[in-house]
mmCIF file of C-alpha atoms and ligand atoms in Angstrom:
data_model
loop_
_atom_site.group_PDB
_atom_site.id
_atom_site.type_symbol
_atom_site.label_atom_id
_atom_site.label_comp_id
_atom_site.label_asym_id
_atom_site.label_seq_id
_atom_site.Cartn_x
_atom_site.Cartn_y
_atom_site.Cartn_z
ATOM 1 C CA MET A 3 133.522 177.710 143.963
ATOM 2 C CA THR A 4 132.828 174.001 143.930
ATOM 3 C CA GLY A 5 130.061 173.260 146.455
ATOM 4 C CA ARG A 6 130.671 170.584 149.108
ATOM 5 C CA LEU A 7 127.719 168.221 149.486
ATOM 6 C CA VAL A 8 126.981 165.578 152.088
ATOM 7 C CA VAL A 9 124.295 163.187 150.833
ATOM 8 C CA LEU A 10 122.063 161.149 153.159
ATOM 9 C CA ALA A 11 120.391 158.035 151.750
ATOM 10 C CA SER A 12 118.548 154.933 152.979
ATOM 11 C CA GLY A 13 118.057 152.870 149.864
ATOM 12 C CA SER A 14 119.094 152.338 146.266
ATOM 13 C CA GLY A 15 120.677 155.743 145.891
ATOM 14 C CA SER A 16 119.678 156.365 142.304
ATOM 15 C CA ASN A 17 119.391 160.056 143.206
ATOM 16 C CA LEU A 18 122.835 159.991 144.780
ATOM 17 C CA GLN A 19 124.026 158.517 141.441
ATOM 18 C CA ALA A 20 122.378 161.366 139.582
ATOM 19 C CA LEU A 21 124.361 163.862 141.664
ATOM 20 C CA ILE A 22 127.603 161.880 141.229
ATOM 21 C CA ASP A 23 127.085 161.715 137.459
ATOM 22 C CA ALA A 24 126.144 165.368 137.141
ATOM 23 C CA ALA A 25 129.295 166.415 139.102
ATOM 24 C CA ALA A 26 131.494 164.035 137.034
ATOM 25 C CA GLU A 27 130.078 165.387 133.785
ATOM 26 C CA GLY A 28 130.468 169.043 134.753
ATOM 27 C CA ARG A 29 126.679 169.695 134.885
ATOM 28 C CA LEU A 30 126.923 170.383 138.662
ATOM 29 C CA ASP A 31 129.833 172.248 140.236
ATOM 30 C CA ALA A 32 129.911 170.090 143.335
ATOM 31 C CA GLU A 33 131.958 167.577 145.199
ATOM 32 C CA ILE A 34 130.131 164.896 147.160
ATOM 33 C CA VAL A 35 132.395 164.796 150.213
ATOM 34 C CA ALA A 36 130.555 162.083 152.159
ATOM 35 C CA VAL A 37 127.536 159.811 152.156
ATOM 36 C CA TYR A 38 125.736 158.647 155.280
ATOM 37 C CA VAL A 39 123.145 155.867 155.349
ATOM 38 C CA ASN A 40 120.907 154.640 158.137
ATOM 39 C CA ARG A 41 120.312 151.141 156.643
ATOM 40 C CA ARG A 42 123.149 148.658 156.588
ATOM 41 C CA GLY A 43 122.233 147.154 153.204
ATOM 42 C CA ALA A 44 121.556 150.479 151.411
ATOM 43 C CA PHE A 45 122.943 150.154 147.821
ATOM 44 C CA ALA A 46 123.860 153.880 148.063
ATOM 45 C CA ARG A 47 126.956 152.646 150.003
ATOM 46 C CA THR A 48 128.138 150.626 146.989
ATOM 47 C CA ARG A 49 127.602 153.561 144.707
ATOM 48 C CA ALA A 50 129.704 155.741 147.013
ATOM 49 C CA ASP A 51 132.454 153.082 147.256
ATOM 50 C CA GLU A 52 132.549 152.754 143.482
ATOM 51 C CA HIS A 53 133.281 156.510 143.187
ATOM 52 C CA GLY A 54 135.737 156.741 146.102
ATOM 53 C CA ILE A 55 133.363 158.780 148.217
ATOM 54 C CA PRO A 56 133.636 158.172 151.958
ATOM 55 C CA GLN A 57 130.465 156.514 153.242
ATOM 56 C CA GLU A 58 129.313 155.480 156.689
ATOM 57 C CA PHE A 59 126.409 153.528 158.115
ATOM 58 C CA VAL A 60 125.093 155.208 161.226
ATOM 59 C CA PRO A 61 122.168 153.196 162.742
ATOM 60 C CA MET A 62 119.707 154.821 165.094
ATOM 61 C CA ARG A 63 118.940 151.727 167.180
ATOM 62 C CA PRO A 64 121.794 152.188 169.694
ATOM 63 C CA PHE A 65 120.639 155.768 170.374
ATOM 64 C CA LEU A 66 117.052 154.656 170.918
ATOM 65 C CA ASP A 67 118.161 151.816 173.214
ATOM 66 C CA ALA A 68 120.304 154.188 175.346
ATOM 67 C CA ALA A 69 117.628 156.882 175.735
ATOM 68 C CA THR A 70 114.810 157.259 178.184
ATOM 69 C CA ASP A 71 112.254 157.786 175.435
ATOM 70 C CA ASP A 72 111.945 157.774 171.643
ATOM 71 C CA ARG A 73 112.233 161.574 171.317
ATOM 72 C CA ALA A 74 115.435 161.744 173.369
ATOM 73 C CA GLY A 75 116.905 158.865 171.328
ATOM 74 C CA ARG A 76 116.131 160.570 168.032
ATOM 75 C CA GLU A 77 117.593 163.850 169.292
ATOM 76 C CA ALA A 78 120.819 162.089 170.426
ATOM 77 C CA TYR A 79 121.108 160.421 167.003
ATOM 78 C CA ASP A 80 120.559 163.712 165.268
ATOM 79 C CA ARG A 81 123.258 165.464 167.318
ATOM 80 C CA ASP A 82 125.738 162.689 166.643
ATOM 81 C CA LEU A 83 124.962 162.644 162.941
ATOM 82 C CA ALA A 84 125.233 166.476 162.689
ATOM 83 C CA ASP A 85 128.647 166.315 164.359
ATOM 84 C CA ARG A 86 129.910 163.620 161.987
ATOM 85 C CA ILE A 87 128.651 165.645 159.009
ATOM 86 C CA ALA A 88 130.281 168.815 160.281
ATOM 87 C CA THR A 89 133.750 167.231 159.977
ATOM 88 C CA HIS A 90 133.244 167.393 156.209
ATOM 89 C CA ARG A 91 132.450 171.146 156.208
ATOM 90 C CA PRO A 92 129.588 170.837 153.725
ATOM 91 C CA ASP A 93 127.829 173.757 152.000
ATOM 92 C CA ALA A 94 124.616 171.811 151.857
ATOM 93 C CA ILE A 95 123.138 168.479 153.002
ATOM 94 C CA VAL A 96 120.969 166.549 150.512
ATOM 95 C CA CYS A 97 118.440 164.003 151.727
ATOM 96 C CA ALA A 98 118.148 161.697 148.710
ATOM 97 C CA GLY A 99 115.780 158.999 149.769
ATOM 98 C CA TRP A 100 116.613 159.505 153.492
ATOM 99 C CA MET A 101 113.911 157.765 155.507
ATOM 100 C CA HIS A 102 114.312 159.527 158.809
ATOM 101 C CA LEU A 103 112.551 162.576 160.187
ATOM 102 C CA PHE A 104 114.956 165.128 161.678
ATOM 103 C CA THR A 105 114.390 166.803 165.016
ATOM 104 C CA ARG A 106 115.374 170.348 165.609
ATOM 105 C CA ALA A 107 118.511 169.003 167.269
ATOM 106 C CA PHE A 108 119.823 168.202 163.812
ATOM 107 C CA LEU A 109 118.590 171.275 161.953
ATOM 108 C CA ASP A 110 119.817 173.693 164.643
ATOM 109 C CA ARG A 111 123.262 172.130 164.690
ATOM 110 C CA VAL A 112 124.166 171.730 160.983
ATOM 111 C CA GLY A 113 123.993 175.446 160.116
ATOM 112 C CA VAL A 114 123.752 174.807 156.328
ATOM 113 C CA PRO A 115 120.733 174.282 154.084
ATOM 114 C CA VAL A 116 119.145 170.824 154.203
ATOM 115 C CA VAL A 117 117.473 169.769 150.968
ATOM 116 C CA ASN A 118 114.896 166.996 150.683
ATOM 117 C CA LEU A 119 113.543 165.182 147.674
ATOM 118 C CA HIS A 120 110.036 163.759 147.681
ATOM 119 C CA PRO A 121 108.136 161.817 145.021
ATOM 120 C CA ALA A 122 104.925 163.818 145.198
ATOM 121 C CA LEU A 123 103.635 167.347 144.678
ATOM 122 C CA PRO A 124 103.719 169.866 147.563
ATOM 123 C CA GLY A 125 101.126 168.995 150.192
ATOM 124 C CA GLU A 126 100.318 165.571 148.703
ATOM 125 C CA PHE A 127 101.200 162.112 150.022
ATOM 126 C CA PRO A 128 103.837 162.958 152.685
ATOM 127 C CA GLY A 129 105.791 160.071 154.144
ATOM 128 C CA ALA A 130 107.688 157.020 152.915
ATOM 129 C CA HIS A 131 105.056 155.609 150.527
ATOM 130 C CA ALA A 132 104.142 158.509 148.269
ATOM 131 C CA ILE A 133 104.313 156.530 145.036
ATOM 132 C CA ASP A 134 102.181 153.699 146.457
ATOM 133 C CA ASP A 135 99.693 156.321 147.790
ATOM 134 C CA ALA A 136 99.439 158.069 144.391
ATOM 135 C CA TRP A 137 99.001 154.722 142.662
ATOM 136 C CA ALA A 138 96.273 153.770 145.114
ATOM 137 C CA ALA A 139 94.500 157.081 144.494
ATOM 138 C CA HIS A 140 94.781 156.466 140.772
ATOM 139 C CA LEU A 141 93.140 153.037 141.105
ATOM 140 C CA ASP A 142 90.545 154.307 143.581
ATOM 141 C CA HIS A 143 89.329 157.538 142.003
ATOM 142 C CA GLY A 144 91.344 158.069 138.806
ATOM 143 C CA LEU A 145 94.058 160.411 140.035
ATOM 144 C CA ALA A 146 95.589 161.500 136.723
ATOM 145 C CA ARG A 147 98.856 163.106 137.899
ATOM 146 C CA THR A 148 101.314 163.084 140.667
ATOM 147 C CA GLY A 149 104.799 164.633 140.751
ATOM 148 C CA VAL A 150 108.093 165.391 142.368
ATOM 149 C CA MET A 151 109.333 168.137 144.611
ATOM 150 C CA VAL A 152 112.672 169.293 145.944
ATOM 151 C CA HIS A 153 112.429 171.498 148.991
ATOM 152 C CA LEU A 154 114.311 172.985 151.921
ATOM 153 C CA VAL A 155 113.856 171.459 155.335
ATOM 154 C CA PRO A 156 113.360 174.334 157.750
ATOM 155 C CA ASP A 157 111.647 172.417 160.601
ATOM 156 C CA GLU A 158 110.308 169.080 161.688
ATOM 157 C CA GLY A 159 107.512 169.019 159.058
ATOM 158 C CA VAL A 160 107.218 165.851 157.013
ATOM 159 C CA ASP A 161 108.125 166.310 153.363
ATOM 160 C CA ASP A 162 107.246 169.993 153.671
ATOM 161 C CA GLY A 163 109.115 173.245 153.346
ATOM 162 C CA PRO A 164 110.044 176.020 150.917
ATOM 163 C CA VAL A 165 109.908 174.492 147.418
ATOM 164 C CA LEU A 166 112.988 174.691 145.195
ATOM 165 C CA ARG A 167 111.646 172.697 142.271
ATOM 166 C CA THR A 168 108.441 170.875 141.457
ATOM 167 C CA GLY A 169 107.257 168.992 138.452
ATOM 168 C CA GLU A 170 104.155 167.036 137.470
ATOM 169 C CA VAL A 171 104.163 163.439 136.283
ATOM 170 C CA PRO A 172 100.999 162.332 134.411
ATOM 171 C CA ILE A 173 99.522 158.986 135.282
ATOM 172 C CA ARG A 174 98.691 157.405 131.935
ATOM 173 C CA PRO A 175 95.898 154.906 131.310
ATOM 174 C CA ASP A 176 98.483 152.293 130.235
ATOM 175 C CA ASP A 177 100.779 152.909 133.255
ATOM 176 C CA THR A 178 101.648 150.233 135.772
ATOM 177 C CA ARG A 179 102.948 151.060 139.214
ATOM 178 C CA GLU A 180 106.417 150.322 137.874
ATOM 179 C CA THR A 181 106.231 152.522 134.744
ATOM 180 C CA LEU A 182 104.915 155.342 136.883
ATOM 181 C CA GLU A 183 107.750 154.939 139.344
ATOM 182 C CA GLY A 184 110.270 154.919 136.545
ATOM 183 C CA ARG A 185 109.072 158.298 135.170
ATOM 184 C CA ILE A 186 108.991 159.768 138.733
ATOM 185 C CA HIS A 187 112.638 158.748 139.272
ATOM 186 C CA GLU A 188 113.680 160.096 135.865
ATOM 187 C CA LEU A 189 112.174 163.524 136.775
ATOM 188 C CA GLU A 190 113.681 163.365 140.276
ATOM 189 C CA HIS A 191 117.172 162.822 138.901
ATOM 190 C CA HIS A 192 116.823 165.913 136.750
ATOM 191 C CA LEU A 193 115.089 168.210 139.262
ATOM 192 C CA LEU A 194 117.400 167.334 142.143
ATOM 193 C CA VAL A 195 120.522 168.183 140.165
ATOM 194 C CA GLU A 196 118.915 171.490 139.014
ATOM 195 C CA ALA A 197 117.743 172.475 142.504
ATOM 196 C CA VAL A 198 121.014 171.626 144.213
ATOM 197 C CA GLY A 199 123.016 173.415 141.502
ATOM 198 C CA GLU A 200 120.982 176.587 141.961
ATOM 199 C CA LEU A 201 121.216 176.374 145.719
ATOM 200 C CA ILE A 202 124.985 176.176 145.781
ATOM 201 C CA GLY A 203 125.335 178.645 142.886
ATOM 202 C CA SER A 204 126.858 176.228 140.370
HETATM 203 C C1 GAR B 304 113.020 158.733 145.933
HETATM 204 O O1 GAR B 304 111.878 158.519 145.194
HETATM 205 C C2 GAR B 304 112.787 159.870 146.904
HETATM 206 O O2 GAR B 304 112.012 160.860 146.393
HETATM 207 C C3 GAR B 304 112.080 159.154 148.026
HETATM 208 O O3 GAR B 304 112.834 157.946 148.157
HETATM 209 C C4 GAR B 304 113.284 157.546 146.865
HETATM 210 C C5 GAR B 304 114.761 157.221 146.892
HETATM 211 O O4 GAR B 304 115.206 156.631 145.685
HETATM 212 N N1 GAR B 304 111.999 159.928 149.232
HETATM 213 C C6 GAR B 304 110.932 159.958 150.021
HETATM 214 O O5 GAR B 304 109.983 159.263 149.850
HETATM 215 C C7 GAR B 304 111.031 160.891 151.156
HETATM 216 N N2 GAR B 304 109.814 160.963 151.874
HETATM 217 P P1 GAR B 304 116.735 156.380 145.501
HETATM 218 O O6 GAR B 304 117.266 155.679 146.721
HETATM 219 O O7 GAR B 304 116.829 155.556 144.257
HETATM 220 O O8 GAR B 304 117.403 157.738 145.299
#
């Protein structure tokens, strides 16, 4: 049965595009039923619009402003987002460049697997700047490889959880930060489709 996916993105959405293309070309038996973004200008919105996928910008600021502290604001945001997502009855939620750390309030409420993509190998360079961090390690002490992982999000850990797919990306002597990033994204686009396909049994 065709899997229903909700995709969360904060930026360009090239990984969202990889899922859209794989579904359109029959390589992934999935329908992307909605896209949510937390940054107004995220190009992922345009990609969704171009393919007729409902998309919505849900900013966190109003939830933080209304709450007594940061944690309460994040939890209120997560509950609201989980409720919006539930209206689409997804089989899985895919964080494809989603720059927001979920609280348990989200994970407990959604009741379906949450998948995250990260441009580093398990246990290396968590956070929003993994490619910069790997590049800095290359320049500093000759790090010769980095990688990509796709994993489940079971708890509040940052870019951590049961690994679905992982792949190494060599850092070549003639690489620039940009050529390295290009190869990382190429591998991401491939591994994300594979991992999501296996998860939803397509
Ligand atoms: C991807 O490289 C993804 O792995 C990364 O954001 C990028 C989004 O690219 N995610 C993280 O760093 C999560 N910690 P995209 O918007 O072109 O898909």
